[in-house]
């Protein structure tokens, strides 16, 4: 079990009630191997807490029914919209409203935490080779 997840049950059927230690976002990010591949770390009611390491450009997409929160842990993320963009540095967060087209871009590697409704597909309305199922995001 990864160091950040000691005491937590991450894979299989998550049982967050058994978690007896905090989960560290930086360590969880350091454990990720691939860019653009989110990992579920926890759940708050109907929202997942995820981490994802990104670099380069993601696909332009939207989520028709869910807002999505991006929190930058390290690096810089630019969220491009049809009508402008938001540049986020470490410690900044941004909530993309449901239905708004967004394209995450990171020139250098950037570590993010995401808060997303459990039903949110991370590539939204677009199916791409980068799309990961929730099962893949839950897998340790
Ligand atoms: Ni999105």
Tab-separated table of C-alpha atoms and ligand atoms in Angstrom:
chain	number	residue	atom	x	y	z
A	1	UNK	CA	0.000	0.000	0.000
A	2	UNK	CA	1.414	3.416	-0.903
A	3	UNK	CA	2.735	5.494	1.969
A	4	UNK	CA	0.105	8.226	1.631
A	5	UNK	CA	-2.689	5.679	1.809
A	6	UNK	CA	-1.675	3.823	4.947
A	7	UNK	CA	-4.793	3.125	6.912
A	8	UNK	CA	-7.009	3.892	3.948
A	9	UNK	CA	-8.742	1.374	1.759
A	10	UNK	CA	-8.265	2.684	-1.753
A	11	UNK	CA	-8.820	-0.225	-4.077
A	12	UNK	CA	-11.645	-2.693	-4.333
A	13	UNK	CA	-14.691	-1.510	-2.424
A	14	UNK	CA	-13.612	1.704	-0.727
A	15	UNK	CA	-14.487	1.862	2.963
A	16	UNK	CA	-13.463	5.363	3.935
A	17	UNK	CA	-14.657	4.821	7.517
A	18	UNK	CA	-11.644	2.584	8.125
A	19	UNK	CA	-9.240	5.405	7.310
A	20	UNK	CA	-7.215	6.283	10.417
A	21	UNK	CA	-4.660	8.692	8.927
A	22	UNK	CA	-4.658	11.798	6.848
A	23	UNK	CA	-3.979	11.495	3.152
A	24	UNK	CA	-1.251	13.743	1.815
A	25	UNK	CA	-1.941	15.292	-1.582
A	26	UNK	CA	1.727	15.832	-2.478
A	27	UNK	CA	2.671	12.263	-1.661
A	28	UNK	CA	-0.358	10.927	-3.518
A	29	UNK	CA	0.650	12.980	-6.551
A	30	UNK	CA	4.242	11.750	-6.340
A	31	UNK	CA	2.915	8.187	-6.511
A	32	UNK	CA	1.150	8.736	-9.840
A	33	UNK	CA	2.922	7.372	-12.896
A	34	UNK	CA	0.900	8.801	-15.779
A	35	UNK	CA	-0.238	12.270	-16.711
A	36	UNK	CA	-3.985	12.905	-17.091
A	37	UNK	CA	-4.905	9.755	-15.178
A	38	UNK	CA	-6.919	10.744	-12.083
A	39	UNK	CA	-6.838	8.678	-8.921
A	40	UNK	CA	-9.671	8.657	-6.405
A	41	UNK	CA	-8.378	9.239	-2.859
A	42	UNK	CA	-11.568	9.753	-0.946
A	43	UNK	CA	-15.226	10.556	-1.042
A	44	UNK	CA	-17.274	13.281	0.643
A	45	UNK	CA	-20.969	12.501	0.292
A	46	UNK	CA	-21.484	12.336	-3.478
A	47	UNK	CA	-18.163	13.971	-4.358
A	48	UNK	CA	-14.890	12.232	-5.065
A	49	UNK	CA	-11.582	13.759	-4.003
A	50	UNK	CA	-9.060	12.951	-6.707
A	51	UNK	CA	-5.493	13.787	-7.586
A	52	UNK	CA	-4.105	14.034	-11.088
A	53	UNK	CA	-0.757	14.998	-12.549
A	54	UNK	CA	-1.014	16.911	-15.802
A	55	UNK	CA	1.332	18.167	-18.500
A	56	UNK	CA	0.497	19.526	-21.934
A	57	UNK	CA	-3.035	20.013	-23.219
A	58	UNK	CA	-6.134	18.089	-22.339
A	59	UNK	CA	-9.148	17.772	-24.565
A	60	UNK	CA	-11.750	20.549	-24.699
A	61	UNK	CA	-14.833	19.208	-22.941
A	62	UNK	CA	-17.737	20.009	-20.658
A	63	UNK	CA	-19.832	18.301	-18.015
A	64	UNK	CA	-23.494	18.938	-18.666
A	65	UNK	CA	-24.705	18.145	-15.159
A	66	UNK	CA	-21.773	18.642	-12.803
A	67	UNK	CA	-19.575	21.465	-11.570
A	68	UNK	CA	-15.904	20.525	-11.252
A	69	UNK	CA	-13.328	21.954	-8.825
A	70	UNK	CA	-9.629	22.221	-9.666
A	71	UNK	CA	-7.149	22.916	-6.837
A	72	UNK	CA	-3.513	23.417	-7.798
A	73	UNK	CA	-1.096	21.681	-5.408
A	74	UNK	CA	2.050	22.527	-7.382
A	75	UNK	CA	2.856	24.081	-10.730
A	76	UNK	CA	0.565	26.238	-12.864
A	77	UNK	CA	-2.647	25.302	-14.614
A	78	UNK	CA	-4.425	27.363	-17.226
A	79	UNK	CA	-8.086	26.623	-17.812
A	80	UNK	CA	-9.016	27.818	-21.296
A	81	UNK	CA	-12.626	28.718	-22.013
A	82	UNK	CA	-14.399	29.968	-25.107
A	83	UNK	CA	-14.528	33.436	-23.542
A	84	UNK	CA	-11.159	33.639	-21.797
A	85	UNK	CA	-8.925	31.726	-19.443
A	86	UNK	CA	-8.048	31.365	-15.764
A	87	UNK	CA	-4.413	30.883	-14.689
A	88	UNK	CA	-4.069	29.030	-11.398
A	89	UNK	CA	-0.958	28.730	-9.253
A	90	UNK	CA	-0.256	26.553	-6.216
A	91	UNK	CA	-2.957	27.094	-3.627
A	92	UNK	CA	-5.490	28.454	-6.115
A	93	UNK	CA	-8.750	26.727	-6.874
A	94	UNK	CA	-11.404	27.227	-9.515
A	95	UNK	CA	-14.869	25.803	-9.953
A	96	UNK	CA	-15.855	25.206	-13.564
A	97	UNK	CA	-19.631	25.452	-13.738
A	98	UNK	CA	-21.656	22.686	-15.321
A	99	UNK	CA	-22.053	23.057	-19.067
A	100	UNK	CA	-18.976	25.307	-19.534
A	101	UNK	CA	-16.448	24.142	-22.103
A	102	UNK	CA	-12.954	23.956	-20.587
A	103	UNK	CA	-9.526	22.854	-21.708
A	104	UNK	CA	-6.866	22.348	-19.015
A	105	UNK	CA	-3.347	23.259	-20.151
A	106	UNK	CA	-0.079	22.954	-18.225
A	107	UNK	CA	3.199	23.937	-19.886
A	108	UNK	CA	5.181	22.284	-17.103
A	109	UNK	CA	3.994	19.415	-14.954
A	110	UNK	CA	1.279	20.452	-12.539
A	111	UNK	CA	-0.243	18.533	-9.616
A	112	UNK	CA	-3.964	18.958	-8.992
A	113	UNK	CA	-6.643	17.881	-6.608
A	114	UNK	CA	-10.097	17.573	-8.123
A	115	UNK	CA	-13.462	17.526	-6.456
A	116	UNK	CA	-15.984	15.930	-8.736
A	117	UNK	CA	-19.403	14.395	-8.388
A	118	UNK	CA	-19.060	10.619	-8.465
A	119	UNK	CA	-20.887	10.483	-11.794
A	120	UNK	CA	-18.523	12.927	-13.528
A	121	UNK	CA	-16.618	11.585	-16.526
A	122	UNK	CA	-13.256	13.334	-16.514
A	123	UNK	CA	-13.217	13.879	-20.248
A	124	UNK	CA	-16.823	15.036	-19.997
A	125	UNK	CA	-18.826	14.687	-23.177
A	126	UNK	CA	-15.766	13.627	-25.187
A	127	UNK	CA	-14.406	10.078	-25.377
A	128	UNK	CA	-10.642	10.129	-25.936
A	129	UNK	CA	-7.730	7.747	-25.490
A	130	UNK	CA	-7.131	9.684	-22.245
A	131	UNK	CA	-10.556	8.743	-20.852
A	132	UNK	CA	-10.347	6.640	-17.694
A	133	UNK	CA	-13.283	4.866	-16.135
A	134	UNK	CA	-14.150	5.358	-12.473
A	135	UNK	CA	-12.995	1.767	-11.883
A	136	UNK	CA	-9.592	2.703	-13.295
A	137	UNK	CA	-9.509	5.849	-11.147
A	138	UNK	CA	-10.306	3.797	-8.040
A	139	UNK	CA	-7.743	1.088	-8.775
A	140	UNK	CA	-4.648	1.136	-6.641
B	1	LIG	NI1	-13.653	18.644	-16.867
